[in-house]
Short mmCIF file of C-alpha atoms in Angstrom, two decimals:
data_model
loop_
_atom_site.label_atom_id
_atom_site.label_comp_id
_atom_site.label_asym_id
_atom_site.label_seq_id
_atom_site.Cartn_x
_atom_site.Cartn_y
_atom_site.Cartn_z
CA UNK A 1 109.37 94.96 107.43
CA UNK A 2 108.68 93.07 104.23
CA UNK A 3 107.83 94.98 101.07
CA UNK A 4 106.47 93.64 97.82
CA UNK A 5 107.18 95.78 94.75
CA UNK A 6 105.53 95.54 91.36
CA UNK A 7 107.21 96.87 88.23
CA UNK A 8 105.37 97.35 84.95
CA UNK A 9 106.34 100.49 83.08
CA UNK A 10 107.06 98.91 79.70
CA UNK A 11 107.79 95.42 78.40
CA UNK A 12 108.48 93.75 81.74
CA UNK A 13 106.17 92.85 84.58
CA UNK A 14 108.18 92.07 87.70
CA UNK A 15 107.62 91.37 91.36
CA UNK A 16 110.30 91.66 94.00
CA UNK A 17 110.22 91.14 97.75
CA UNK A 18 112.77 92.86 99.98
CA UNK A 19 113.29 93.41 103.68
CA UNK A 20 114.10 96.68 105.45
CA UNK A 21 117.85 96.09 105.05
CA UNK A 22 117.56 95.96 101.27
CA UNK A 23 118.04 92.21 101.21
CA UNK A 24 116.33 90.77 98.15
CA UNK A 25 114.24 87.75 99.09
CA UNK A 26 112.92 87.20 95.60
CA UNK A 27 112.85 88.95 92.25
CA UNK A 28 110.80 87.45 89.43
CA UNK A 29 110.31 89.05 86.04
CA UNK A 30 108.33 88.16 82.95
CA UNK A 31 109.06 89.98 79.74
CA UNK A 32 106.68 90.64 76.89
CA UNK A 33 108.34 89.74 73.59
CA UNK A 34 106.43 90.70 70.47
CA UNK A 35 106.61 88.21 67.58
CA UNK A 36 107.41 91.06 65.20
CA UNK A 37 108.10 94.79 65.57
CA UNK A 38 108.43 96.69 68.82
CA UNK A 39 106.31 97.02 71.96
CA UNK A 40 102.62 97.55 71.39
CA UNK A 41 101.45 99.24 74.62
CA UNK A 42 98.07 97.51 74.69
CA UNK A 43 99.55 94.09 73.97
CA UNK A 44 102.17 94.65 76.67
CA UNK A 45 99.44 95.64 79.13
CA UNK A 46 97.45 92.50 78.30
CA UNK A 47 100.61 90.49 78.86
CA UNK A 48 101.06 92.09 82.28
CA UNK A 49 97.42 91.51 83.22
CA UNK A 50 97.72 87.83 82.32
CA UNK A 51 101.00 87.36 84.17
CA UNK A 52 100.83 89.53 87.26
CA UNK A 53 99.10 87.03 89.54
CA UNK A 54 101.38 84.07 88.68
CA UNK A 55 104.45 86.30 89.03
CA UNK A 56 103.30 87.48 92.48
CA UNK A 57 102.75 83.85 93.53
CA UNK A 58 106.14 82.81 92.24
CA UNK A 59 107.84 85.69 94.03
CA UNK A 60 106.12 84.77 97.31
CA UNK A 61 107.12 81.13 97.03
CA UNK A 62 110.73 81.99 96.23
CA UNK A 63 110.93 84.45 99.12
CA UNK A 64 109.63 81.86 101.60
CA UNK A 65 107.12 84.42 102.83
CA UNK A 66 103.36 84.18 103.13
CA UNK A 67 101.14 86.83 101.60
CA UNK A 68 100.13 87.98 105.10
CA UNK A 69 103.80 88.71 105.88
CA UNK A 70 103.74 91.62 103.43
CA UNK A 71 103.78 94.98 105.29
CA UNK A 72 103.99 97.35 102.35
CA UNK A 73 103.21 97.33 98.64
CA UNK A 74 105.14 99.45 96.15
CA UNK A 75 104.47 99.84 92.45
CA UNK A 76 105.90 101.72 89.50
CA UNK A 77 103.69 104.80 89.19
CA UNK A 78 105.65 106.20 86.22
CA UNK A 79 107.18 107.14 83.89
CA UNK A 80 106.14 104.61 81.27
CA UNK A 81 103.48 103.38 78.90
CA UNK A 82 100.00 104.30 80.10
CA UNK A 83 98.23 100.97 79.60
CA UNK A 84 101.05 99.04 81.30
CA UNK A 85 101.21 101.47 84.22
CA UNK A 86 97.47 101.34 84.78
CA UNK A 87 97.45 97.55 84.73
CA UNK A 88 100.06 97.11 87.44
CA UNK A 89 98.68 100.05 89.42
CA UNK A 90 95.32 98.28 89.54
CA UNK A 91 96.97 95.08 90.70
CA UNK A 92 98.96 96.94 93.35
CA UNK A 93 95.91 98.80 94.68
CA UNK A 94 93.91 95.57 94.86
CA UNK A 95 96.72 93.81 96.68
CA UNK A 96 97.33 96.62 99.18
CA UNK A 97 93.61 97.05 99.91
CA UNK A 98 93.00 93.34 100.38
CA UNK A 99 96.00 93.03 102.71
CA UNK A 100 95.16 96.34 104.40
CA UNK A 101 98.77 97.57 104.12
CA UNK A 102 100.12 100.94 102.87
CA UNK A 103 100.64 101.48 99.13
CA UNK A 104 103.35 103.66 97.61
CA UNK A 105 103.83 104.68 93.98
CA UNK A 106 107.51 104.75 93.06
CA UNK A 107 109.34 106.71 90.38
CA UNK A 108 110.82 104.04 88.13
CA UNK A 109 114.04 105.95 87.35
CA UNK A 110 114.76 106.61 91.01
CA UNK A 111 114.17 102.92 91.72
CA UNK A 112 116.97 102.01 89.30
CA UNK A 113 119.26 104.34 91.20
CA UNK A 114 118.29 103.25 94.72
CA UNK A 115 118.61 99.53 94.06
CA UNK A 116 122.00 100.08 92.45
CA UNK A 117 123.15 102.05 95.48
CA UNK A 118 122.06 99.53 98.09
CA UNK A 119 123.42 96.52 96.18
CA UNK A 120 126.80 98.02 95.30
CA UNK A 121 127.10 100.02 98.55
CA UNK A 122 127.70 103.20 96.58
CA UNK A 123 126.61 106.44 98.23
CA UNK A 124 126.75 109.63 96.23
CA UNK A 125 126.56 108.60 92.60
CA UNK A 126 126.12 109.87 89.11
CA UNK A 127 123.68 107.38 87.58
CA UNK A 128 123.93 106.49 83.91
CA UNK A 129 120.41 105.29 83.28
CA UNK A 130 120.20 103.69 79.86
CA UNK A 131 117.24 101.64 78.70
CA UNK A 132 114.87 101.39 75.76
CA UNK A 133 112.91 104.52 76.50
CA UNK A 134 115.18 106.32 78.93
CA UNK A 135 118.63 107.81 78.62
CA UNK A 136 119.46 110.12 81.49
CA UNK A 137 122.40 111.14 83.61
CA UNK A 138 121.02 111.60 87.13
CA UNK A 139 122.59 112.80 90.37
CA UNK A 140 121.48 114.11 93.74
CA UNK A 141 121.61 117.89 94.20
CA UNK A 142 119.64 120.35 96.35
CA UNK A 143 117.19 117.87 97.86
CA UNK A 144 116.28 116.07 94.69
CA UNK A 145 117.59 113.67 92.13
CA UNK A 146 118.13 115.78 89.08
CA UNK A 147 118.64 115.11 85.43
CA UNK A 148 121.98 116.60 84.41
CA UNK A 149 121.93 115.21 80.92
CA UNK A 150 119.47 113.31 78.83
CA UNK A 151 118.60 112.38 75.31
CA UNK A 152 117.03 115.15 73.29
CA UNK A 153 115.14 112.67 71.12
CA UNK A 154 115.03 108.87 71.47
CA UNK A 155 116.41 106.54 74.14
CA UNK A 156 119.63 104.65 73.40
CA UNK A 157 117.85 101.27 73.60
CA UNK A 158 115.20 102.54 71.23
CA UNK A 159 117.92 103.61 68.81
CA UNK A 160 119.54 100.16 68.93
CA UNK A 161 116.19 98.36 68.64
CA UNK A 162 115.10 100.40 65.64
CA UNK A 163 118.37 99.74 63.89
CA UNK A 164 118.17 96.04 64.79
CA UNK A 165 114.65 95.79 63.41
CA UNK A 166 115.83 97.03 60.00
CA UNK A 167 118.60 94.45 60.09
CA UNK A 168 115.92 91.84 60.78
CA UNK A 169 116.89 91.18 64.41
CA UNK A 170 114.21 90.36 66.99
CA UNK A 171 113.20 92.56 69.95
CA UNK A 172 115.10 93.49 72.04
CA UNK A 173 117.96 93.84 69.55
CA UNK A 174 120.55 95.37 71.89
CA UNK A 175 122.11 92.05 72.96
CA UNK A 176 122.17 90.80 69.36
CA UNK A 177 123.77 94.04 68.15
CA UNK A 178 126.36 93.67 70.90
CA UNK A 179 127.28 90.19 69.56
CA UNK A 180 127.45 91.41 65.97
CA UNK A 181 129.53 94.41 67.01
CA UNK A 182 132.16 92.07 68.44
CA UNK A 183 132.73 90.83 64.89
CA UNK A 184 133.05 94.34 63.51
CA UNK A 185 136.49 95.25 62.19
CA UNK A 186 136.29 98.63 60.57
CA UNK A 187 135.02 101.81 62.17
CA UNK A 188 132.79 103.83 59.88
CA UNK A 189 132.55 107.50 60.78
CA UNK A 190 129.10 108.49 62.04
CA UNK A 191 127.80 111.83 63.31
CA UNK A 192 128.69 112.49 66.94
CA UNK A 193 126.03 114.45 68.77
CA UNK A 194 126.84 115.85 72.20
CA UNK A 195 125.28 119.13 73.30
CA UNK A 196 126.60 120.10 76.69
CA UNK A 197 125.51 117.23 78.89
CA UNK A 198 122.77 116.12 76.50
CA UNK A 199 122.94 113.65 73.64
CA UNK A 200 120.85 112.97 70.53
CA UNK A 201 120.61 109.65 68.73
CA UNK A 202 118.10 110.04 65.90
CA UNK A 203 120.57 111.59 63.45
CA UNK A 204 123.09 108.82 64.06
CA UNK A 205 120.35 106.24 63.60
CA UNK A 206 119.38 107.73 60.24
CA UNK A 207 123.01 107.93 59.12
CA UNK A 208 123.61 104.30 60.08
CA UNK A 209 120.37 103.15 58.44
CA UNK A 210 121.43 104.84 55.21
CA UNK A 211 124.62 102.75 55.19
CA UNK A 212 122.80 99.42 55.32
CA UNK A 213 123.66 97.51 52.17
CA UNK A 214 126.75 99.66 51.58
CA UNK A 215 128.76 98.44 54.57
CA UNK A 216 128.98 95.13 56.44
CA UNK A 217 126.24 94.87 59.11
CA UNK A 218 128.84 93.86 61.71
CA UNK A 219 130.84 97.03 61.02
CA UNK A 220 127.68 99.12 61.28
CA UNK A 221 126.74 97.56 64.63
CA UNK A 222 130.29 98.12 65.86
CA UNK A 223 130.39 101.75 64.68
CA UNK A 224 126.92 102.53 66.02
CA UNK A 225 127.79 101.12 69.45
CA UNK A 226 131.19 102.78 69.58
CA UNK A 227 129.75 106.19 68.66
CA UNK A 228 126.68 106.13 70.88
CA UNK A 229 128.53 104.75 73.90
CA UNK A 230 131.40 107.21 73.48
CA UNK A 231 128.81 110.01 73.57
CA UNK A 232 127.18 108.56 76.67
CA UNK A 233 130.51 108.16 78.41
CA UNK A 234 131.49 111.69 77.50
CA UNK A 235 128.32 113.27 78.93
CA UNK A 236 128.65 111.10 82.03
CA UNK A 237 132.15 112.42 82.53
CA UNK A 238 130.88 115.95 82.01
CA UNK A 239 128.23 115.42 84.66
CA UNK A 240 130.85 114.01 87.04
CA UNK A 241 133.12 116.98 86.46
CA UNK A 242 130.22 119.39 86.88
CA UNK A 243 128.83 117.83 90.06
CA UNK A 244 132.30 116.93 91.37
CA UNK A 245 131.07 113.45 92.27
CA UNK A 246 133.44 110.54 92.48
CA UNK A 247 131.12 107.60 91.92
CA UNK A 248 129.39 106.39 88.79
CA UNK A 249 126.61 103.81 88.77
CA UNK A 250 125.00 102.00 85.86
CA UNK A 251 121.30 101.22 85.55
CA UNK A 252 118.81 100.17 82.89
CA UNK A 253 118.74 97.29 80.43
CA UNK A 254 121.32 98.75 78.03
CA UNK A 255 123.79 98.84 80.94
CA UNK A 256 124.07 95.06 80.54
CA UNK A 257 126.18 95.80 77.44
CA UNK A 258 129.76 94.81 78.24
CA UNK A 259 131.31 97.39 75.94
CA UNK A 260 129.39 100.22 77.61
CA UNK A 261 130.45 98.88 81.02
CA UNK A 262 134.05 98.80 79.81
CA UNK A 263 133.94 102.38 78.52
CA UNK A 264 132.45 103.78 81.72
CA UNK A 265 134.98 101.78 83.76
CA UNK A 266 137.90 103.20 81.76
CA UNK A 267 136.53 106.71 82.11
CA UNK A 268 136.05 106.33 85.86
CA UNK A 269 139.53 104.89 86.33
CA UNK A 270 141.14 107.76 84.43
CA UNK A 271 139.34 110.24 86.71
CA UNK A 272 140.16 108.34 89.89
CA UNK A 273 136.45 107.67 90.39
CA UNK A 274 134.68 104.50 91.48
CA UNK A 275 132.59 102.41 89.11
CA UNK A 276 129.56 100.49 90.33
CA UNK A 277 127.38 98.10 88.39
CA UNK A 278 124.67 95.86 89.82
CA UNK A 279 124.13 92.36 88.36
CA UNK A 280 122.03 92.14 85.15
CA UNK A 281 118.93 90.95 87.06
CA UNK A 282 118.89 94.32 88.84
CA UNK A 283 119.93 96.40 85.83
CA UNK A 284 116.87 95.47 83.82
CA UNK A 285 113.38 96.49 84.94
CA UNK A 286 112.49 94.50 88.06
CA UNK A 287 110.21 94.49 91.08
CA UNK A 288 112.94 94.42 93.75
CA UNK A 289 114.02 97.97 92.88
CA UNK A 290 110.45 99.18 93.27
CA UNK A 291 110.09 97.36 96.60
CA UNK A 292 113.34 98.78 97.99
CA UNK A 293 112.52 102.34 96.96
CA UNK A 294 109.10 101.98 98.59
CA UNK A 295 110.87 100.90 101.80
CA UNK A 296 113.06 104.03 101.66
CA UNK A 297 110.06 106.25 100.99
CA UNK A 298 108.09 104.81 103.87
CA UNK A 299 111.08 105.17 106.16
CA UNK A 300 111.22 108.84 105.13
CA UNK A 301 107.60 109.30 106.17
CA UNK A 302 106.00 109.15 102.74
CA UNK A 303 102.31 108.30 102.67
CA UNK A 304 99.85 107.92 99.79
CA UNK A 305 96.11 107.50 99.80
CA UNK A 306 94.51 105.45 97.04
CA UNK A 307 93.45 108.64 95.26
CA UNK A 308 97.13 109.75 95.12
CA UNK A 309 98.14 106.64 93.22
CA UNK A 310 97.04 107.65 89.74
CA UNK A 311 99.74 106.76 87.23
CA UNK A 312 102.05 109.45 85.87
CA UNK A 313 103.25 108.66 82.37
CA UNK A 314 105.57 111.67 82.24
CA UNK A 315 106.85 111.46 85.82
CA UNK A 316 110.25 113.18 85.98
CA UNK A 317 112.82 112.34 88.64
CA UNK A 318 113.10 115.98 89.64
CA UNK A 319 109.38 116.03 90.46
CA UNK A 320 110.15 113.87 93.50
CA UNK A 321 111.03 115.51 96.81
CA UNK A 322 113.58 113.12 98.27
CA UNK A 323 112.35 112.94 101.85
CA UNK A 324 114.43 109.89 102.68
CA UNK A 325 117.47 112.15 102.54
CA UNK A 326 118.89 110.81 105.81
CA UNK A 327 119.55 107.56 104.01
CA UNK A 328 121.30 109.32 101.15
CA UNK A 329 123.55 111.50 103.25
CA UNK A 330 124.52 108.91 105.84
CA UNK A 331 128.07 108.83 104.52
CA UNK A 332 128.77 112.56 104.36
CA UNK B 1 150.32 122.74 88.45
CA UNK B 2 147.06 120.97 87.74
CA UNK B 3 144.28 123.44 88.51
CA UNK B 4 141.34 121.42 87.42
CA UNK B 5 140.53 118.18 85.74
CA UNK B 6 137.64 118.99 83.47
CA UNK B 7 135.62 116.41 81.62
CA UNK B 8 137.73 116.51 78.50
CA UNK B 9 140.77 118.55 79.36
CA UNK B 10 143.31 119.19 82.06
CA UNK B 11 143.74 122.80 83.04
CA UNK B 12 147.30 123.52 84.13
CA UNK B 13 148.65 126.71 85.60
CA UNK B 14 152.07 127.16 84.11
CA UNK B 15 154.45 129.83 82.93
CA UNK B 16 154.92 130.75 79.31
CA UNK B 17 157.24 133.49 78.07
CA UNK B 18 157.45 134.88 81.57
CA UNK B 19 153.71 134.99 82.14
CA UNK B 20 151.46 132.95 84.35
CA UNK B 21 149.15 131.24 81.89
CA UNK B 22 146.56 128.48 81.56
CA UNK B 23 147.50 125.49 79.52
CA UNK B 24 144.45 123.58 78.41
CA UNK B 25 145.31 120.10 77.23
CA UNK B 26 142.68 117.83 75.72
CA UNK B 27 143.62 114.40 76.90
CA UNK B 28 143.45 111.12 75.04
CA UNK B 29 140.32 109.30 76.13
CA UNK B 30 141.13 105.61 76.19
CA UNK B 31 137.48 104.64 76.48
CA UNK B 32 136.70 105.64 72.91
CA UNK B 33 138.18 104.48 69.64
CA UNK B 34 141.28 106.27 68.45
CA UNK B 35 139.43 107.20 65.24
CA UNK B 36 136.75 109.01 67.22
CA UNK B 37 139.06 110.40 69.87
CA UNK B 38 141.63 112.08 67.62
CA UNK B 39 139.11 113.67 65.38
CA UNK B 40 137.11 115.07 68.30
CA UNK B 41 140.09 116.43 70.19
CA UNK B 42 141.65 118.14 67.18
CA UNK B 43 138.48 119.66 65.81
CA UNK B 44 137.40 120.87 69.23
CA UNK B 45 140.78 122.43 70.00
CA UNK B 46 140.83 124.26 66.68
CA UNK B 47 137.23 125.37 66.93
CA UNK B 48 137.64 126.54 70.51
CA UNK B 49 140.62 128.73 69.60
CA UNK B 50 138.80 130.19 66.62
CA UNK B 51 135.63 130.94 68.55
CA UNK B 52 137.49 132.53 71.46
CA UNK B 53 139.42 134.74 69.09
CA UNK B 54 136.21 135.76 67.31
CA UNK B 55 134.46 136.43 70.62
CA UNK B 56 137.28 138.62 71.84
CA UNK B 57 137.31 140.59 68.61
CA UNK B 58 133.62 141.20 69.11
CA UNK B 59 134.19 142.68 72.53
CA UNK B 60 133.08 139.72 74.58
CA UNK B 61 135.06 138.84 77.69
CA UNK B 62 137.07 135.67 77.15
CA UNK B 63 140.66 134.79 78.10
CA UNK B 64 143.27 135.94 75.56
CA UNK B 65 144.71 133.12 73.49
CA UNK B 66 148.50 133.11 73.30
CA UNK B 67 149.23 129.89 71.46
CA UNK B 68 147.50 126.94 69.84
CA UNK B 69 149.08 123.56 69.18
CA UNK B 70 146.61 121.44 67.23
CA UNK B 71 148.79 118.33 67.12
CA UNK B 72 149.03 118.20 70.88
CA UNK B 73 145.46 119.45 71.26
CA UNK B 74 146.68 122.24 73.47
CA UNK B 75 145.82 125.92 73.94
CA UNK B 76 147.82 128.44 75.97
CA UNK B 77 145.61 131.23 77.28
CA UNK B 78 145.32 134.02 79.80
CA UNK B 79 144.94 133.01 83.46
CA UNK B 80 141.89 134.52 85.16
CA UNK B 81 142.44 134.50 88.90
CA UNK B 82 138.73 134.65 89.73
CA UNK B 83 135.86 132.46 90.93
CA UNK B 84 133.36 130.62 88.74
CA UNK B 85 129.78 131.83 88.84
CA UNK B 86 128.84 128.34 90.08
CA UNK B 87 130.80 128.90 93.27
CA UNK B 88 129.54 132.39 94.11
CA UNK B 89 125.96 132.63 92.88
CA UNK B 90 124.18 130.95 95.79
CA UNK B 91 126.00 133.12 98.34
CA UNK B 92 124.90 136.43 96.81
CA UNK B 93 121.89 138.44 97.96
CA UNK B 94 118.78 138.38 95.77
CA UNK B 95 119.60 141.79 94.28
CA UNK B 96 123.17 140.77 93.51
CA UNK B 97 121.97 137.52 91.96
CA UNK B 98 119.58 139.46 89.79
CA UNK B 99 122.22 141.87 88.59
CA UNK B 100 124.68 139.04 87.86
CA UNK B 101 122.09 137.00 85.98
CA UNK B 102 121.00 140.00 83.92
CA UNK B 103 124.66 140.60 83.02
CA UNK B 104 125.04 136.94 82.04
CA UNK B 105 121.97 137.27 79.81
CA UNK B 106 123.39 140.38 78.16
CA UNK B 107 126.72 138.71 77.49
CA UNK B 108 125.05 135.65 75.95
CA UNK B 109 122.95 137.94 73.76
CA UNK B 110 126.12 139.68 72.53
CA UNK B 111 127.67 136.33 71.74
CA UNK B 112 124.58 135.25 69.81
CA UNK B 113 124.31 138.53 67.96
CA UNK B 114 127.81 138.03 66.65
CA UNK B 115 126.82 134.62 65.34
CA UNK B 116 128.63 132.66 68.03
CA UNK B 117 127.28 129.73 70.04
CA UNK B 118 129.01 128.66 73.23
CA UNK B 119 127.59 125.13 73.31
CA UNK B 120 128.09 124.45 77.01
CA UNK B 121 126.91 127.43 79.03
CA UNK B 122 126.83 126.21 82.60
CA UNK B 123 127.70 128.28 85.64
CA UNK B 124 130.98 126.32 85.76
CA UNK B 125 131.95 127.90 82.46
CA UNK B 126 131.28 131.49 83.53
CA UNK B 127 133.95 133.32 85.49
CA UNK B 128 133.34 136.50 87.46
CA UNK B 129 136.25 138.92 87.31
CA UNK B 130 135.98 142.55 88.44
CA UNK B 131 132.26 142.68 87.78
CA UNK B 132 132.67 141.24 84.30
CA UNK B 133 131.41 137.85 83.22
CA UNK B 134 133.96 135.85 81.22
CA UNK B 135 133.10 132.84 79.11
CA UNK B 136 135.49 129.91 79.24
CA UNK B 137 135.51 126.52 77.53
CA UNK B 138 134.23 126.94 73.99
CA UNK B 139 135.01 123.31 73.15
CA UNK B 140 131.44 122.52 72.09
CA UNK B 141 130.82 125.89 70.46
CA UNK B 142 130.04 126.74 66.87
CA UNK B 143 129.28 129.59 64.52
CA UNK B 144 125.59 129.74 63.87
CA UNK B 145 122.76 132.24 63.62
CA UNK B 146 119.76 129.92 63.88
CA UNK B 147 117.15 130.51 66.56
CA UNK B 148 117.01 126.77 67.20
CA UNK B 149 120.71 126.55 68.06
CA UNK B 150 120.54 129.73 70.15
CA UNK B 151 117.60 128.21 71.96
CA UNK B 152 119.55 125.03 72.71
CA UNK B 153 122.43 127.17 73.99
CA UNK B 154 120.14 128.98 76.46
CA UNK B 155 118.23 125.83 77.35
CA UNK B 156 121.48 124.30 78.58
CA UNK B 157 121.90 127.17 81.01
CA UNK B 158 118.31 126.80 82.14
CA UNK B 159 118.95 123.15 82.97
CA UNK B 160 122.20 124.00 84.71
CA UNK B 161 120.40 126.56 86.88
CA UNK B 162 117.62 124.22 87.88
CA UNK B 163 120.05 121.40 88.63
CA UNK B 164 122.68 123.34 90.53
CA UNK B 165 121.27 126.52 91.99
CA UNK B 166 118.63 127.26 94.56
CA UNK B 167 116.98 130.44 93.28
CA UNK B 168 114.38 129.49 90.64
CA UNK B 169 114.21 133.08 89.34
CA UNK B 170 117.78 133.14 88.00
CA UNK B 171 116.99 132.00 84.49
CA UNK B 172 114.16 134.52 84.15
CA UNK B 173 116.66 137.27 84.92
CA UNK B 174 119.07 135.88 82.35
CA UNK B 175 116.32 136.09 79.73
CA UNK B 176 115.54 139.63 80.85
CA UNK B 177 119.16 140.66 80.22
CA UNK B 178 119.19 138.72 76.96
CA UNK B 179 116.18 140.67 75.69
CA UNK B 180 117.82 144.01 76.59
CA UNK B 181 120.64 143.38 74.13
CA UNK B 182 119.15 141.01 71.61
CA UNK B 183 115.99 142.99 70.98
CA UNK B 184 113.10 140.80 69.91
CA UNK B 185 114.01 137.43 71.38
CA UNK B 186 110.48 136.04 71.30
CA UNK B 187 111.33 133.41 68.68
CA UNK B 188 114.22 132.17 70.78
CA UNK B 189 112.12 132.10 73.94
CA UNK B 190 109.54 130.06 72.08
CA UNK B 191 112.34 127.71 70.99
CA UNK B 192 113.43 127.23 74.59
CA UNK B 193 109.89 126.25 75.53
CA UNK B 194 109.75 123.86 72.55
CA UNK B 195 113.07 122.27 73.46
CA UNK B 196 111.92 121.69 77.05
CA UNK B 197 108.91 119.82 75.72
CA UNK B 198 111.11 117.69 73.53
CA UNK B 199 112.71 115.95 76.50
CA UNK B 200 111.44 112.50 77.30
CA UNK B 201 109.30 113.82 80.09
CA UNK B 202 107.92 117.29 80.27
CA UNK B 203 109.17 119.65 82.88
CA UNK B 204 106.65 121.23 85.16
CA UNK B 205 108.69 124.46 85.44
CA UNK B 206 108.42 127.22 82.86
CA UNK B 207 110.39 130.38 82.28
CA UNK B 208 109.08 133.33 84.22
#
C-alpha cells in the first residue's frame, strides 16, 4: 500500500509518500516565511494554496511512483490554523475523490509521535512535542495518547520567536537564538515556572524582554534557552516517573535545537532510559508523518466519509481513540 | 535501599536513630545549569519541609519530618508502609472509589483552608494508610490563599485522573468532598473550568 500524506497546519505545507512498512519514499516541504513579523494565517493559507500542487508533483517524482499508485490519502485535520487546515483539507479531498481512494484526517500531534516511533524503532514512549504553537508531553495510557503536561499559555517556539522578533531576528527565530545562545557567557536569573507537569512561558518571556538593553543579547538568549529547556526537561522527567516509561522521544521543530536534545539525553541517561530523536526533516512539520499515521489508522480499521473530514482547529490528542493499538502494543 | 527514583529525588529506605525512615535526597541534575539546579534544589527542600510541618500542625496527614539538611538537599521523614492511591484506585469497587475520592477532596479542602498549596497533587503523591489519605511530596508547594492557585492545584489532579484512571466520575467526587469542607467553592470550581479552557486546545470533558 502506498499512502500520500499532506501536512498544512501552520507555516509549512508538506507532502510525504510512504509504504505500509513505514518506509519514506519521499518527503517534500515548503515553508511560508513572512518578510516581517510572525505567521499571518491567511497569508500562510495562500502560500499553501499556491504551493500544494507543485509539492505533490515533486513528492511523486522523488518517490518514483505514479499518481495512480496512491492507495490512500491522509491529511492534517487539526489542530492548527483554520485557513491553512481548510486549504490542505480541500486539496486532500479533491485528490482522494479524483483518485477514488480512501481519505483519512490525521491528528497532527499524534503524527509527530508515530513517525518518530517508526523511524527510531521506539515502542512505548513519552513524547516531548515542542514546536511554535505546541508544547506537550504526551504518552499512551488507557487506550489513548494523553497529554500529561503542556504549556499553560504559549508554545515554546512561540516564546522564542516573540523574543527573537524584539531582538530583530527573522522568523523562525529559534535557530538564530540557538546560535546566539552559544556565545552567551553569563547566566541571568529568570523566573522558573513549573506547575506539576505543566509549564508556563509568558512570564519568562516578559522578564527576558524587560532585560533587553540592560544585558547582552547573547546572554539573554542563553539564559532564556537554559531556563525554558530546563523546565521542559524537568516536566518530561516528571511524566516519565509518573507513567513509569523508559523511553523518551523528541518531536516538533524546536526539537532540532541541539541544547534541548542534549538536556533530554542527559536526563534520560541519568534515569537509565532510552533517548530517541528522528532526523530534523522528520522533526519539523512534514507530510510523511501524516501519511504514516494514515497507514496505521487504516490498518486499525479507521474509515472516514467526506463529511467526516471537516477540519478541527482545537483537535486534542486525547480526543482520538487509538484503534491501531495492536501496532502500539506489539512489543509488550 | 532505593525505594523509588522520583523525577527530582531519590527515595531511600534507611535507618535513622534506630527507626526505619525515608530519606529523600534531591539529586544534582546535570542537564541544567548549576546556577539553576542549586537554587531549585535548596529552595524546594526548604519549602517542602516547611509546608509539611505546617500541614501536620493543621491536622493534615503527612509523614513526620525528623531532620532537614538544606546543604545536602535532604529530608529525613517517617516511612509510610502503604500503597499509593495510583496503584489501588482502579481495583476498588465504584462505592469504594467514591468514598476514597470524597476523602481526597476533603483533605485537599483542609489543606487549602489552611492556606497551603500542594503543587503536584497526582494519585502518585497520595498514600492510603489505614483509611487515611496522606499527602507526600510537597516539593512544588507554596503558601497561598488565592482561588486561582487553588484552582490550578485541583486542575492538576483532574488532569492526573483523566490521564491515569479509568473511572471518569472520580474528579466529580473529589469536588463533592472538597465542597463539604471548604464551604462555598463555586469560585474555585469556576477557576478550574477557566484553567481548562486556557490550555492550547479545549478539553471536551467537563466536571460533573
